[in-house]
Amino acid sequence: MNIIDDLERRGLLDNFSDEERVKKLFDTPQTVYCGFDPSAKSLQLGNFIMINILQRLQKAGHRVIAMLGGATGMIGDPSGKKSERKFLTPDQVMENAECIRNQLAKYIDTSDPEKGLIINNYDWWSKTNVLSYLRDYGKNFQIGYMLAKDIVRSRLEVGISYAEFSYMILQAGDFDHLYQDYHCTMQFGGGDQWGNLTTALDFVKKKEGSDCGAEVFSFKLITDSQGKKFGKSESGALYLDPTMTTPYHIYQYFMNVSDADVLKYLYIFDDRPVEEIDEIYRKHLEHPELRFGQKELSRVIVTKLHGEEVAAECEKMSVALFTDSFTGLSEQGLRDLTEGLVVLPCESEISLLDALINTKLASSKREAREFISNGAVKVNGEKINDLSFVIRKENSLQGGYIFLKRGKKLYAALKF
């Protein structure tokens, strides 16, 4: 099956410069690229959709280029922004780009330059002087054409600087550079990049000829069933760097998606054929309360991001909270379990009554006594009915952790 047909079946594709032409090109090996903005030290879960597309294209026999925006990151992409971005310092951009290069190298095979490359557009833009930029690039863009683009028109009322206004010229120059040096015929991005993508294509065709074979296509911006942007949790963005967002946090993010979103996300991230995914979802719908689909989805995502062993540890951690069995978890696993919980630092022993109040599992001693008397409180998985129970350091798990549970779903932790 043509890779585009498969991506279409998975509900990913949005726009094409020429759908029939793009599909025909992918019948033979192509070089295709996607850009990544170094606005932070780590890419986010939303970016992984594009990484996943590069992986699929590479597995289908195409050469892929992941381009770091070391130059464009100095300017800032106005797409989807209601106001001007704050400039990062050149050192910050370069540091971020290097971090992201290392991240991308985990997911894209660069062992052979004919299979995959990771490059930085700073390498050529930093050597372009202002007169060359204006003559070789600026001369080819009419102001009226640029003003008509949504990414510019939407910002005219609040204002847009010449720097951000010129972003599309730089992106167009990127495509032309890759076309000339790597014979890269295609560029893709998210749906919010359509204006930049088509500007770049027009520029390449103007320079290289309308029959040069260059094309662009885009992917839908993913939202959940409630219309909320994909990859955003209550605590903010989900990062691919495990020191910024723990694998367990990502695992739980997918464990908590709605039944309505399970199939959509499996189509996006699971490499198995659509027919196999449909069978997984059919099995899930037989007993949705068992969350089979969410478990499979969480396992697939964390395995792709951090490997099988980490995914298995996350599964053990998830089961630990559900079954109140914390044995066998590593100290790091126990630490990750506390993410998102109220964690009370303890220097010495503390009564269970005070622990419940201080971790906000109870609003008063009267309420705490009621919870304990009714058998609604557990300490490290053990039900406690003793109103005088005292929690001591020797009761703690690896790393000095104690887990409190009130009812079926409310957790907090102590850290000695």
Tab-separated table of C-alpha atoms in Angstrom:
chain	number	residue	atom	x	y	z
A	1	MET	CA	0.000	0.000	0.000
A	2	ASN	CA	1.223	3.516	-0.831
A	3	ILE	CA	2.353	5.267	2.367
A	4	ILE	CA	-0.025	8.172	1.655
A	5	ASP	CA	-2.982	5.787	1.355
A	6	ASP	CA	-2.086	4.307	4.747
A	7	LEU	CA	-1.741	7.730	6.386
A	8	GLU	CA	-5.074	8.711	4.852
A	9	ARG	CA	-6.774	5.630	6.308
A	10	ARG	CA	-5.417	6.625	9.712
A	11	GLY	CA	-7.136	10.024	9.434
A	12	LEU	CA	-3.906	12.026	9.529
A	13	LEU	CA	-3.748	13.924	6.261
A	14	ASP	CA	-5.056	17.447	5.825
A	15	ASN	CA	-3.955	19.308	2.646
A	16	PHE	CA	-1.950	18.586	-0.509
A	17	SER	CA	-0.449	20.891	-3.077
A	18	ASP	CA	-1.417	18.154	-5.573
A	19	GLU	CA	-2.758	14.963	-4.002
A	20	GLU	CA	-2.476	12.808	-7.112
A	21	ARG	CA	1.073	13.996	-7.768
A	22	VAL	CA	2.180	13.422	-4.151
A	23	LYS	CA	0.832	9.868	-4.184
A	24	LYS	CA	2.548	9.143	-7.490
A	25	LEU	CA	5.878	10.484	-6.219
A	26	PHE	CA	5.707	8.193	-3.190
A	27	ASP	CA	5.483	5.150	-5.461
A	28	THR	CA	9.265	5.566	-5.799
A	29	PRO	CA	11.880	6.561	-3.185
A	30	GLN	CA	11.741	10.269	-2.325
A	31	THR	CA	13.567	12.677	-0.042
A	32	VAL	CA	11.162	14.473	2.283
A	33	TYR	CA	11.717	16.867	5.160
A	34	CYS	CA	10.044	18.347	8.207
A	35	GLY	CA	11.294	21.210	10.378
A	36	PHE	CA	11.511	21.404	14.172
A	37	ASP	CA	11.554	24.666	16.115
A	38	PRO	CA	14.191	24.831	18.921
A	39	SER	CA	12.071	27.033	21.187
A	40	ALA	CA	12.754	24.737	24.175
A	41	LYS	CA	15.322	22.137	25.214
A	42	SER	CA	12.899	19.330	24.416
A	43	LEU	CA	10.279	18.588	21.822
A	44	GLN	CA	6.750	17.987	23.039
A	45	LEU	CA	4.354	15.101	22.590
A	46	GLY	CA	2.615	17.000	19.777
A	47	ASN	CA	5.927	17.119	17.868
A	48	PHE	CA	6.173	13.347	18.132
A	49	ILE	CA	3.375	13.041	15.602
A	50	MET	CA	5.724	14.545	13.000
A	51	ILE	CA	8.621	12.362	14.202
A	52	ASN	CA	6.347	9.345	13.876
A	53	ILE	CA	5.535	10.358	10.290
A	54	LEU	CA	9.255	10.587	9.495
A	55	GLN	CA	9.713	7.104	10.973
A	56	ARG	CA	6.885	5.704	8.830
A	57	LEU	CA	8.275	7.315	5.683
A	58	GLN	CA	11.751	5.986	6.453
A	59	LYS	CA	10.445	2.459	7.017
A	60	ALA	CA	8.620	2.724	3.674
A	61	GLY	CA	11.970	3.266	1.936
A	62	HIS	CA	12.132	7.050	1.662
A	63	ARG	CA	15.014	9.275	2.766
A	64	VAL	CA	13.950	11.657	5.530
A	65	ILE	CA	15.472	14.913	6.712
A	66	ALA	CA	14.714	16.377	10.134
A	67	MET	CA	15.674	20.036	9.967
A	68	LEU	CA	16.505	22.000	13.088
A	69	GLY	CA	15.464	25.644	12.916
A	70	GLY	CA	18.641	27.089	14.388
A	71	ALA	CA	18.240	30.172	12.163
A	72	THR	CA	14.456	30.437	12.015
A	73	GLY	CA	14.361	29.835	15.775
A	74	MET	CA	16.203	33.137	16.179
A	75	ILE	CA	13.239	34.861	14.489
A	76	GLY	CA	10.160	32.929	15.651
A	77	ASP	CA	7.353	31.443	13.599
A	78	PRO	CA	4.233	33.664	13.757
A	79	SER	CA	1.945	30.711	12.897
A	80	GLY	CA	-0.752	30.271	15.506
A	81	LYS	CA	0.610	33.099	17.658
A	82	LYS	CA	-1.561	36.057	18.650
A	83	SER	CA	1.382	38.286	19.542
A	84	GLU	CA	5.092	38.672	18.914
A	85	ARG	CA	7.357	35.988	20.349
A	86	LYS	CA	10.090	36.969	22.763
A	87	PHE	CA	13.531	36.437	21.294
A	88	LEU	CA	15.721	33.713	22.739
A	89	THR	CA	19.415	34.532	22.889
A	90	PRO	CA	21.576	32.947	20.149
A	91	ASP	CA	23.213	30.736	22.797
A	92	GLN	CA	19.812	29.536	24.016
A	93	VAL	CA	18.710	28.674	20.476
A	94	MET	CA	21.936	26.785	19.767
A	95	GLU	CA	21.723	24.879	23.051
A	96	ASN	CA	18.097	23.969	22.405
A	97	ALA	CA	18.909	22.878	18.853
A	98	GLU	CA	21.676	20.585	20.075
A	99	CYS	CA	19.379	19.025	22.699
A	100	ILE	CA	16.708	18.426	20.070
A	101	ARG	CA	19.277	16.995	17.641
A	102	ASN	CA	20.167	14.381	20.258
A	103	GLN	CA	16.483	13.681	20.818
A	104	LEU	CA	15.733	13.224	17.121
A	105	ALA	CA	18.709	10.889	16.763
A	106	LYS	CA	16.908	8.428	19.079
A	107	TYR	CA	14.031	8.089	16.654
A	108	ILE	CA	15.464	8.610	13.164
A	109	ASP	CA	17.991	6.258	11.591
A	110	THR	CA	20.954	8.398	10.507
A	111	SER	CA	23.425	5.510	10.108
A	112	ASP	CA	23.336	6.096	6.341
A	113	PRO	CA	22.881	9.627	4.889
A	114	GLU	CA	20.863	8.017	2.106
A	115	LYS	CA	18.314	6.927	4.744
A	116	GLY	CA	18.117	9.879	7.109
A	117	LEU	CA	19.735	13.190	8.047
A	118	ILE	CA	19.449	15.711	10.850
A	119	ILE	CA	20.599	19.158	9.722
A	120	ASN	CA	20.439	22.733	11.019
A	121	ASN	CA	19.367	25.652	8.820
A	122	TYR	CA	21.724	27.919	10.768
A	123	ASP	CA	24.540	26.270	8.800
A	124	TRP	CA	23.534	28.079	5.595
A	125	TRP	CA	21.624	31.137	6.774
A	126	SER	CA	24.524	32.241	8.993
A	127	LYS	CA	26.654	32.480	5.822
A	128	THR	CA	24.110	34.600	3.897
A	129	ASN	CA	24.715	38.348	4.005
A	130	VAL	CA	21.848	40.854	4.010
A	131	LEU	CA	22.357	41.947	0.386
A	132	SER	CA	22.282	38.350	-0.862
A	133	TYR	CA	19.166	37.748	1.221
A	134	LEU	CA	17.353	40.743	-0.278
A	135	ARG	CA	18.473	40.090	-3.864
A	136	ASP	CA	18.212	36.285	-3.971
A	137	TYR	CA	15.163	35.844	-1.762
A	138	GLY	CA	13.373	39.106	-0.954
A	139	LYS	CA	13.167	40.075	-4.630
A	140	ASN	CA	11.031	36.988	-5.300
A	141	PHE	CA	8.273	37.882	-2.817
A	142	GLN	CA	5.512	40.399	-3.458
A	143	ILE	CA	4.222	42.199	-0.350
A	144	GLY	CA	0.607	41.677	-1.424
A	145	TYR	CA	1.188	37.909	-1.678
A	146	MET	CA	2.663	37.792	1.817
A	147	LEU	CA	-0.062	39.973	3.342
A	148	ALA	CA	-2.717	37.621	1.958
A	149	LYS	CA	-1.355	34.657	3.960
A	150	ASP	CA	-3.447	33.819	7.040
A	151	ILE	CA	-0.391	33.683	9.278
A	152	VAL	CA	0.302	37.361	8.475
A	153	ARG	CA	-3.240	38.679	7.958
A	154	SER	CA	-4.358	37.378	11.368
A	155	ARG	CA	-1.615	39.405	13.044
A	156	LEU	CA	-1.991	42.748	11.249
A	157	GLU	CA	-4.426	44.172	13.794
A	158	VAL	CA	-2.220	43.467	16.834
A	159	GLY	CA	0.985	44.003	14.892
A	160	ILE	CA	3.748	41.900	13.377
A	161	SER	CA	7.427	42.828	13.170
A	162	TYR	CA	9.459	42.645	9.973
A	163	ALA	CA	11.413	39.797	11.611
A	164	GLU	CA	8.369	37.533	11.982
A	165	PHE	CA	6.937	38.836	8.700
A	166	SER	CA	10.063	37.521	6.960
A	167	TYR	CA	9.837	34.054	8.558
A	168	MET	CA	8.097	32.602	5.513
A	169	ILE	CA	10.944	33.807	3.289
A	170	LEU	CA	13.452	31.909	5.408
A	171	GLN	CA	11.335	28.760	5.315
A	172	ALA	CA	11.036	29.094	1.549
A	173	GLY	CA	14.811	29.404	1.340
A	174	ASP	CA	15.161	26.234	3.418
A	175	PHE	CA	13.109	24.206	0.958
A	176	ASP	CA	15.091	25.579	-1.978
A	177	HIS	CA	18.396	24.813	-0.247
A	178	LEU	CA	17.333	21.223	0.481
A	179	TYR	CA	16.005	20.824	-3.055
A	180	GLN	CA	19.319	21.918	-4.564
A	181	ASP	CA	21.731	20.189	-2.156
A	182	TYR	CA	19.780	16.995	-1.339
A	183	HIS	CA	17.217	16.827	-4.154
A	184	CYS	CA	14.525	16.988	-1.469
A	185	THR	CA	11.234	17.064	-3.378
A	186	MET	CA	8.739	17.255	-0.538
A	187	GLN	CA	8.099	19.107	2.682
A	188	PHE	CA	5.363	18.447	5.236
A	189	GLY	CA	4.164	19.976	8.488
A	190	GLY	CA	1.130	20.522	10.682
A	191	GLY	CA	-2.022	22.106	9.325
A	192	ASP	CA	-1.111	25.434	10.938
A	193	GLN	CA	1.967	25.519	8.689
A	194	TRP	CA	0.023	25.427	5.416
A	195	GLY	CA	0.736	29.079	4.602
A	196	ASN	CA	4.480	28.594	5.092
A	197	LEU	CA	4.461	25.314	3.181
A	198	THR	CA	2.744	26.757	0.112
A	199	THR	CA	4.930	29.878	0.165
A	200	ALA	CA	8.021	27.665	0.136
A	201	LEU	CA	6.624	25.564	-2.709
A	202	ASP	CA	5.784	28.630	-4.820
A	203	PHE	CA	9.317	29.942	-4.321
A	204	VAL	CA	10.967	26.651	-5.314
A	205	LYS	CA	8.806	26.340	-8.428
A	206	LYS	CA	9.527	29.946	-9.373
A	207	LYS	CA	13.270	29.319	-9.129
A	208	GLU	CA	13.522	25.727	-10.347
A	209	GLY	CA	10.595	25.614	-12.774
A	210	SER	CA	6.974	24.563	-12.360
A	211	ASP	CA	7.835	21.020	-13.473
A	212	CYS	CA	10.643	20.551	-10.904
A	213	GLY	CA	8.632	17.894	-9.031
A	214	ALA	CA	8.447	19.671	-5.678
A	215	GLU	CA	5.259	19.268	-3.606
A	216	VAL	CA	4.020	19.850	-0.044
A	217	PHE	CA	1.404	18.274	2.194
A	218	SER	CA	0.166	18.751	5.747
A	219	PHE	CA	-1.291	16.813	8.647
A	220	LYS	CA	-4.299	17.579	10.785
A	221	LEU	CA	-3.783	19.264	14.109
A	222	ILE	CA	-4.829	16.639	16.626
A	223	THR	CA	-7.391	17.390	19.312
A	224	ASP	CA	-9.185	15.110	21.728
A	225	SER	CA	-12.917	14.380	21.641
A	226	GLN	CA	-13.519	17.560	23.683
A	227	GLY	CA	-11.622	19.751	21.216
A	228	LYS	CA	-8.656	20.151	23.581
A	229	LYS	CA	-5.190	20.371	22.010
A	230	PHE	CA	-3.383	17.048	21.981
A	231	GLY	CA	-0.336	16.652	24.237
A	232	LYS	CA	-1.396	19.135	26.899
A	233	SER	CA	-2.046	17.934	30.447
A	234	GLU	CA	-3.475	19.801	33.398
A	235	SER	CA	0.074	20.642	34.452
A	236	GLY	CA	1.075	21.895	30.999
A	237	ALA	CA	2.980	20.560	28.003
A	238	LEU	CA	4.189	16.959	27.907
A	239	TYR	CA	7.872	16.807	26.898
A	240	LEU	CA	9.794	13.937	25.310
A	241	ASP	CA	12.730	14.518	27.676
A	242	PRO	CA	12.154	12.121	30.629
A	243	THR	CA	13.725	14.621	33.039
A	244	MET	CA	11.083	17.208	32.085
A	245	THR	CA	8.071	14.864	31.854
A	246	THR	CA	8.411	11.401	33.366
A	247	PRO	CA	7.507	8.400	31.212
A	248	TYR	CA	4.937	7.463	33.858
A	249	HIS	CA	3.221	10.840	33.462
A	250	ILE	CA	2.892	10.206	29.718
A	251	TYR	CA	1.713	6.639	30.407
A	252	GLN	CA	-0.999	7.962	32.706
A	253	TYR	CA	-1.960	10.682	30.222
A	254	PHE	CA	-2.927	7.982	27.726
A	255	MET	CA	-4.446	5.744	30.394
A	256	ASN	CA	-6.869	8.589	31.081
A	257	VAL	CA	-7.942	9.387	27.510
A	258	SER	CA	-11.603	8.813	26.702
A	259	ASP	CA	-12.850	5.711	24.895
A	260	ALA	CA	-13.711	8.017	21.989
A	261	ASP	CA	-10.013	8.947	21.572
A	262	VAL	CA	-8.437	5.494	21.911
A	263	LEU	CA	-8.923	4.443	18.279
A	264	LYS	CA	-7.798	7.819	16.901
A	265	TYR	CA	-4.539	7.746	18.871
A	266	LEU	CA	-3.844	4.092	18.057
A	267	TYR	CA	-4.213	4.912	14.353
A	268	ILE	CA	-1.695	7.739	14.776
A	269	PHE	CA	0.994	6.011	16.835
A	270	ASP	CA	0.626	2.249	16.437
A	271	ASP	CA	2.602	0.875	13.475
A	272	ARG	CA	0.479	-2.244	13.202
A	273	PRO	CA	-1.909	-2.482	10.229
A	274	VAL	CA	-5.233	-0.702	10.566
A	275	GLU	CA	-7.040	-4.058	10.575
A	276	GLU	CA	-5.130	-5.195	13.684
A	277	ILE	CA	-5.829	-1.900	15.428
A	278	ASP	CA	-9.536	-2.246	14.616
A	279	GLU	CA	-9.474	-5.671	16.281
A	280	ILE	CA	-7.809	-4.202	19.402
A	281	TYR	CA	-10.518	-1.549	19.580
A	282	ARG	CA	-13.281	-4.108	19.063
A	283	LYS	CA	-11.880	-6.079	22.010
A	284	HIS	CA	-11.727	-2.861	24.041
A	285	LEU	CA	-15.397	-2.083	23.391
A	286	GLU	CA	-16.461	-5.495	24.710
A	287	HIS	CA	-15.465	-4.379	28.229
A	288	PRO	CA	-14.479	-0.694	28.134
A	289	GLU	CA	-14.376	-0.593	31.943
A	290	LEU	CA	-11.225	-2.763	31.807
A	291	ARG	CA	-9.504	-0.025	29.737
A	292	PHE	CA	-7.795	-2.554	27.480
A	293	GLY	CA	-7.493	0.018	24.690
A	294	GLN	CA	-5.949	2.654	26.975
A	295	LYS	CA	-3.454	0.104	28.339
A	296	GLU	CA	-2.411	-0.911	24.841
A	297	LEU	CA	-2.150	2.712	23.744
A	298	SER	CA	-0.061	3.698	26.795
A	299	ARG	CA	2.272	0.745	26.254
A	300	VAL	CA	2.757	1.571	22.556
A	301	ILE	CA	3.497	5.266	23.171
A	302	VAL	CA	5.947	4.834	26.049
A	303	THR	CA	7.711	1.984	24.227
A	304	LYS	CA	8.186	4.231	21.194
A	305	LEU	CA	9.425	7.121	23.298
A	306	HIS	CA	11.521	5.389	25.954
A	307	GLY	CA	11.768	1.657	25.185
A	308	GLU	CA	10.126	-1.594	26.272
A	309	GLU	CA	11.726	-1.790	29.718
A	310	VAL	CA	10.517	1.680	30.685
A	311	ALA	CA	7.037	0.890	29.375
A	312	ALA	CA	6.965	-2.317	31.453
A	313	GLU	CA	8.015	-0.349	34.568
A	314	CYS	CA	5.249	2.203	33.906
A	315	GLU	CA	2.737	-0.630	33.632
A	316	LYS	CA	3.916	-1.998	37.004
A	317	MET	CA	3.584	1.470	38.507
A	318	SER	CA	0.060	1.862	37.165
A	319	VAL	CA	-0.916	-1.543	38.550
A	320	ALA	CA	0.684	-0.606	41.898
A	321	LEU	CA	-1.689	2.321	42.386
A	322	PHE	CA	-4.673	0.290	41.243
A	323	THR	CA	-3.930	-2.755	43.419
A	324	ASP	CA	-2.118	-0.930	46.282
A	325	SER	CA	0.905	-3.197	45.816
A	326	PHE	CA	4.162	-1.203	45.758
A	327	THR	CA	6.665	-4.043	46.129
A	328	GLY	CA	9.035	-4.561	43.229
A	329	LEU	CA	9.070	-0.921	42.121
A	330	SER	CA	12.400	0.878	41.849
A	331	GLU	CA	13.128	4.015	43.843
A	332	GLN	CA	12.831	6.019	40.618
A	333	GLY	CA	9.493	4.341	39.941
A	334	LEU	CA	8.224	5.268	43.410
A	335	ARG	CA	9.439	8.850	42.920
A	336	ASP	CA	7.632	9.063	39.579
A	337	LEU	CA	4.458	7.749	41.215
A	338	THR	CA	4.390	10.854	43.384
A	339	GLU	CA	4.213	13.165	40.352
A	340	GLY	CA	0.970	15.078	40.517
A	341	LEU	CA	0.357	14.062	44.153
A	342	VAL	CA	0.598	16.199	47.264
A	343	VAL	CA	3.934	15.150	48.803
A	344	LEU	CA	4.464	15.999	52.468
A	345	PRO	CA	8.122	16.192	53.621
A	346	CYS	CA	8.616	14.498	56.994
A	347	GLU	CA	11.582	14.684	59.350
A	348	SER	CA	10.119	12.473	62.051
A	349	GLU	CA	7.038	10.405	62.857
A	350	ILE	CA	3.566	11.829	62.192
A	351	SER	CA	0.104	10.667	63.229
A	352	LEU	CA	-2.131	9.346	60.461
A	353	LEU	CA	-4.747	11.945	61.418
A	354	ASP	CA	-2.286	14.806	60.884
A	355	ALA	CA	-0.946	13.216	57.694
A	356	LEU	CA	-4.454	13.090	56.179
A	357	ILE	CA	-5.093	16.731	57.025
A	358	ASN	CA	-1.654	17.999	55.904
A	359	THR	CA	-1.936	16.182	52.556
A	360	LYS	CA	-5.496	17.513	52.097
A	361	LEU	CA	-7.029	14.038	52.028
A	362	ALA	CA	-9.182	15.260	54.911
A	363	SER	CA	-10.338	18.758	55.787
A	364	SER	CA	-10.489	18.277	59.575
A	365	LYS	CA	-9.643	15.790	62.330
A	366	ARG	CA	-13.319	14.910	62.602
A	367	GLU	CA	-13.407	14.036	58.894
A	368	ALA	CA	-10.079	12.163	59.143
A	369	ARG	CA	-11.392	10.062	62.035
A	370	GLU	CA	-14.512	9.268	60.036
A	371	PHE	CA	-12.489	8.106	57.019
A	372	ILE	CA	-10.251	5.899	59.173
A	373	SER	CA	-13.163	4.413	61.148
A	374	ASN	CA	-15.010	3.579	57.919
A	375	GLY	CA	-12.005	1.685	56.529
A	376	ALA	CA	-11.456	4.229	53.735
A	377	VAL	CA	-7.747	4.859	54.445
A	378	LYS	CA	-4.730	2.814	53.398
A	379	VAL	CA	-1.033	3.295	54.158
A	380	ASN	CA	1.262	1.703	51.562
A	381	GLY	CA	-1.659	-0.470	50.503
A	382	GLU	CA	-2.622	-1.659	54.005
A	383	LYS	CA	-6.009	-0.641	55.383
A	384	ILE	CA	-5.723	1.202	58.710
A	385	ASN	CA	-8.606	1.401	61.227
A	386	ASP	CA	-6.537	2.526	64.219
A	387	LEU	CA	-7.259	6.198	65.043
A	388	SER	CA	-3.991	6.428	66.974
A	389	PHE	CA	-1.836	5.020	64.145
A	390	VAL	CA	1.548	6.717	63.788
A	391	ILE	CA	3.549	6.730	60.541
A	392	ARG	CA	7.288	6.252	61.078
A	393	LYS	CA	10.303	6.298	58.783
A	394	GLU	CA	10.829	2.562	59.244
A	395	ASN	CA	7.434	2.011	57.574
A	396	SER	CA	8.621	3.702	54.395
A	397	LEU	CA	9.439	2.178	51.008
A	398	GLN	CA	12.658	2.721	49.033
A	399	GLY	CA	13.675	6.368	49.052
A	400	GLY	CA	11.639	7.088	52.174
A	401	TYR	CA	8.203	7.133	50.496
A	402	ILE	CA	4.864	6.437	52.148
A	403	PHE	CA	1.689	6.347	50.022
A	404	LEU	CA	-1.665	7.325	51.506
A	405	LYS	CA	-4.938	6.443	49.847
A	406	ARG	CA	-8.393	7.666	50.731
A	407	GLY	CA	-11.306	5.950	49.045
A	408	LYS	CA	-10.791	4.489	45.582
A	409	LYS	CA	-8.868	7.216	43.745
A	410	LEU	CA	-7.441	9.853	46.081
A	411	TYR	CA	-3.709	9.591	46.769
A	412	ALA	CA	-1.005	11.554	48.552
A	413	ALA	CA	2.512	10.741	49.696
A	414	LEU	CA	4.943	11.362	52.541
A	415	LYS	CA	8.684	11.658	51.953
A	416	PHE	CA	11.048	10.970	54.850
